[in-house]
Coordinates of C-alpha atoms in Angstrom, one line a residue:
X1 CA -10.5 9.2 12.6
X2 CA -11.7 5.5 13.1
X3 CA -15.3 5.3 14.1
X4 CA -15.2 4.2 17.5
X5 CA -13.9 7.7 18.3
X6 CA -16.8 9.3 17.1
X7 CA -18.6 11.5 19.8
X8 CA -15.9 13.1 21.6
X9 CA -14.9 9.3 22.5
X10 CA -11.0 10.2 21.7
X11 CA -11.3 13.2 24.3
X12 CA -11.9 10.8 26.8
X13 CA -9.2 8.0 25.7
X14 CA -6.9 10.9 25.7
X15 CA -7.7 11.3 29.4
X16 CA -7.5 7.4 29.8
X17 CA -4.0 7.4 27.9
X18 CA -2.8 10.9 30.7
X19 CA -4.0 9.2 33.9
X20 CA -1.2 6.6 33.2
X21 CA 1.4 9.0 33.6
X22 CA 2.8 12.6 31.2
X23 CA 2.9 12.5 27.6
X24 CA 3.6 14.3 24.6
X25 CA 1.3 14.4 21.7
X26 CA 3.8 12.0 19.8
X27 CA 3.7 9.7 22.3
X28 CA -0.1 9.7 22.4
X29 CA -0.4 9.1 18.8
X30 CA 2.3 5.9 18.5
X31 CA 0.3 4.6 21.9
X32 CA -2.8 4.6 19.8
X33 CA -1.4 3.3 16.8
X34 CA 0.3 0.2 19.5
X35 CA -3.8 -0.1 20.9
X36 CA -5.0 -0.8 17.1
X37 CA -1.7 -3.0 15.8
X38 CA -0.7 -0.5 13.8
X39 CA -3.9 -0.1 11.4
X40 CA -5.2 2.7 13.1
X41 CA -3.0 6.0 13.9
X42 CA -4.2 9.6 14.4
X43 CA -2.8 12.4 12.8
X44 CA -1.2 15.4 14.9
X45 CA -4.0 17.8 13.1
X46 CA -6.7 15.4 15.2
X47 CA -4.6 14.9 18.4
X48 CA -3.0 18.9 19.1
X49 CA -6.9 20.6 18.9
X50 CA -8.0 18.5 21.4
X51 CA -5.3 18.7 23.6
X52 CA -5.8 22.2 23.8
X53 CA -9.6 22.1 24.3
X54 CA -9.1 19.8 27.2
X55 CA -6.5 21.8 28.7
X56 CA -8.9 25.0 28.5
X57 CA -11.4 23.0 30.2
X58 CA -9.0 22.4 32.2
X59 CA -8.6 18.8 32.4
X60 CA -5.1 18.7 31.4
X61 CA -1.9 20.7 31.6
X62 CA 1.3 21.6 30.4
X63 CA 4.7 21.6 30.3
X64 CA 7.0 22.9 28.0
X65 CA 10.8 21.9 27.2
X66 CA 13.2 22.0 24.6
X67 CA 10.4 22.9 21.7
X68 CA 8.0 19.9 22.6
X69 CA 4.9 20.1 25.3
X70 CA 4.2 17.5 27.6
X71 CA 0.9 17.3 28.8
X72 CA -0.7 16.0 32.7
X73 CA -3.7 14.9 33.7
X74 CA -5.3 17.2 36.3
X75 CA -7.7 16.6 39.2
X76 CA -10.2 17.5 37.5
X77 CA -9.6 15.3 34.3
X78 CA -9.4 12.0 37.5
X79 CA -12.9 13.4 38.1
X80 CA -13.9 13.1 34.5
X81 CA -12.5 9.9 34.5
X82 CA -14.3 8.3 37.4
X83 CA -17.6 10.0 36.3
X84 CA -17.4 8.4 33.1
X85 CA -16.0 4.8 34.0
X86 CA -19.2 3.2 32.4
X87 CA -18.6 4.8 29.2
X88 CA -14.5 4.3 29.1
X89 CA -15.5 0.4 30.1
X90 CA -17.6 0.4 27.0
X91 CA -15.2 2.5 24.8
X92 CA -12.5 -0.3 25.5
X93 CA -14.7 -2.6 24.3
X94 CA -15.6 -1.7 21.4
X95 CA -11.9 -0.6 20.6
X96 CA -11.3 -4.7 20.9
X97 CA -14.2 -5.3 18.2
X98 CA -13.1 -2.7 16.0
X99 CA -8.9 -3.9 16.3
X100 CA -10.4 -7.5 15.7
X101 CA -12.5 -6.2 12.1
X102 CA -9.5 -4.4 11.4
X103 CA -7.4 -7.4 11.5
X104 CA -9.4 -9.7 9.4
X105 CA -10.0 -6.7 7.0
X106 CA -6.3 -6.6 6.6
X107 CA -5.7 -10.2 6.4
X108 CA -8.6 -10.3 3.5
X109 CA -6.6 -7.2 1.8
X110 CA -3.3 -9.4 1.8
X111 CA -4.8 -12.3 0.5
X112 CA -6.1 -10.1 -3.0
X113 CA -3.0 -8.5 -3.1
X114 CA -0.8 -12.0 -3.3
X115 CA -3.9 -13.6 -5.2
X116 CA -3.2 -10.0 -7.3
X117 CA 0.3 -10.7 -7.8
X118 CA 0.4 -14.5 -8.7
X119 CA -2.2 -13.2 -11.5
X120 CA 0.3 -10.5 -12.6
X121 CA 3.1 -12.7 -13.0
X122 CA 1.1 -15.0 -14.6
X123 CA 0.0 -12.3 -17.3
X124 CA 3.8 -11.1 -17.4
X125 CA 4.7 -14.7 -18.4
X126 CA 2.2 -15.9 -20.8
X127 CA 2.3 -11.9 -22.5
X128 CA 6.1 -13.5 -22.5
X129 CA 5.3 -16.5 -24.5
X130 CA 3.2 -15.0 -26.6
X131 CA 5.7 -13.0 -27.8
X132 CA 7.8 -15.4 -28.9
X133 CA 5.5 -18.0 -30.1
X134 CA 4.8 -15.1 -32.5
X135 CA 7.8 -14.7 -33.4
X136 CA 8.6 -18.2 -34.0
X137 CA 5.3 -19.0 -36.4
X138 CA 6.1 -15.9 -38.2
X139 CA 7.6 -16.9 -42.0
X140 CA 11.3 -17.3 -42.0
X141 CA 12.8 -14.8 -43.9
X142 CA 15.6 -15.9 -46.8
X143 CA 18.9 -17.1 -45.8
X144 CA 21.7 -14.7 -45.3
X145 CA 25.1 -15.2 -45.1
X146 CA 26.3 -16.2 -42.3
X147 CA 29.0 -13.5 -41.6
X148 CA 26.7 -10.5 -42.4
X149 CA 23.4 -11.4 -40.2
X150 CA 20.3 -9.4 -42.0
X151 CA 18.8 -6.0 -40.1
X152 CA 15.3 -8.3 -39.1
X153 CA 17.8 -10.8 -37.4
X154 CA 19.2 -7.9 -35.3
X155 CA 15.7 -6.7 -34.5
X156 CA 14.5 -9.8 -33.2
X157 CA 17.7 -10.3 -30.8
X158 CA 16.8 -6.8 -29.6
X159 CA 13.2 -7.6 -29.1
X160 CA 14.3 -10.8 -27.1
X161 CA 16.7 -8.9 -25.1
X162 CA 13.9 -5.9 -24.6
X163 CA 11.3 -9.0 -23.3
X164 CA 14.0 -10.5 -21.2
X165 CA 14.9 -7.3 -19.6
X166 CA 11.3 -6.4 -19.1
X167 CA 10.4 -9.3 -17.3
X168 CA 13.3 -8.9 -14.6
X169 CA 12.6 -5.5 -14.2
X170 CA 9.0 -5.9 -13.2
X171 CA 9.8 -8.8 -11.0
X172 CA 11.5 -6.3 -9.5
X173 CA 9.4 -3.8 -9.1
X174 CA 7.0 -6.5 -7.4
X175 CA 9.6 -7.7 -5.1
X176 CA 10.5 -4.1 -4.0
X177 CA 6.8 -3.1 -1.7
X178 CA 3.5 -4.0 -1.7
X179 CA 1.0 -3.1 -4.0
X180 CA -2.7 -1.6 -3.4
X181 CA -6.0 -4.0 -5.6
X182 CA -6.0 -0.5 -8.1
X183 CA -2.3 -0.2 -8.8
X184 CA -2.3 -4.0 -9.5
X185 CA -5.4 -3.9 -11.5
X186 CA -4.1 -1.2 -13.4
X187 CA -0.8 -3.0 -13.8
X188 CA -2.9 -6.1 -15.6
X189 CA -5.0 -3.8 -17.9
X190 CA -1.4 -2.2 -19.0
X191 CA 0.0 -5.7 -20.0
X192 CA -3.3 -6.9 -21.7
X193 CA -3.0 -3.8 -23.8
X194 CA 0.2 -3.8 -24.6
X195 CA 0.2 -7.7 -25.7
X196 CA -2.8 -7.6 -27.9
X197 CA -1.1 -4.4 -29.8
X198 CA 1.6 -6.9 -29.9
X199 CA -0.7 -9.5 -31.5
X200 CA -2.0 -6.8 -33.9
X201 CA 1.5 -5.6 -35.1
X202 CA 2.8 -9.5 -35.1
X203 CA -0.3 -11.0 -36.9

């Protein structure tokens, strides 16, 4: 639960979110996920428990229909409300400050992960050229006929077909979602590792 619910706040934004008409607990949850822009959305194990302490304290009821409860504000959850304007005025607030940190938390997550990205590529590509520039500075073996190509010649066609193949299938992978800073990190340290056993096998 985001901070700026802390100390029974949510109870009251529940109340907030009833007085503007019946709602059930899915509804709640994709309202408060649409008040924080999507960063921010309870989970029904945080939303259904306190439903059903405010409806013991009888602040709220409910109504049930085909499987799915839909729960009212009651008089005395108005008089909650009205007692507490101060504090909803204030919880409003700092909902704002906390969607705006959000935001520019988000936007500063982005930015790593295409900063992230550009570097992976980058890796991919030069662990690509590597790979051949080995291969190309490596001693040329002795001539073969031409109609029966030697085993090595087949080996390095495979190996360029194996780098070729692996380099479209990760730029797919990266084109398919986003990535989080650890996957990506991880996803450099594989490529360093697996070029420098490269170099040692090639040298």
């Amino acid at each position: 639960m985001t901070a700026v619910f802390s100390h029974g706040r949510l109870r009251l934004y529940l109340l907030k979110l009833l007085d503007d008409g019946p709602k059930h607990g899915y509804e709640l949850i994709r309202l408060l996920e649409d008040r924080f822009l999507g960063l921010y959305a309870p989970s029904a194990g945080t939303i259904y428990p306190r439903l059903q302490r405010l409806e013991v304290e009888g602040l709220v009821s409910h109504t049930a229909a085909g499987g799915r409860k839909t729960y009212d504000i009651t008089d005395a959850g108005r008089a909650e409300l009205r007692q507490r304007a101060g504090e909803l005025t204030a919880l409003e607030t700092d909902i704002a400050a906390s969607v705006a940190d959000l935001s520019s938390l988000a936007g500063e997550i982005r930015s790593e992960v295409r900063g992230s990205v550009r570097d992976l590529k980058r890796e991919l590509s030069e662990a690509t050229r590597q790979t051949r520039r080995a291969r190309w500075e490596a001693p040329t073996p002795p001539p073969r006929p031409a109609s029966t190509p030697g085993p090595q010649a087949e080996l390095l066609d495979e190996l360029d077909q194996r780098l070729a193949a692996f380099t479209v299938e990760v730029g797919r992978l990266m084109r398919a979602r986003q990535f989080s800073d650890t996957q990506l990190r991880t996803a450099i340290r594989l490529l360093d590792g697996a070029l420098d056993g490269l170099r040692r096998l090639l040298r």
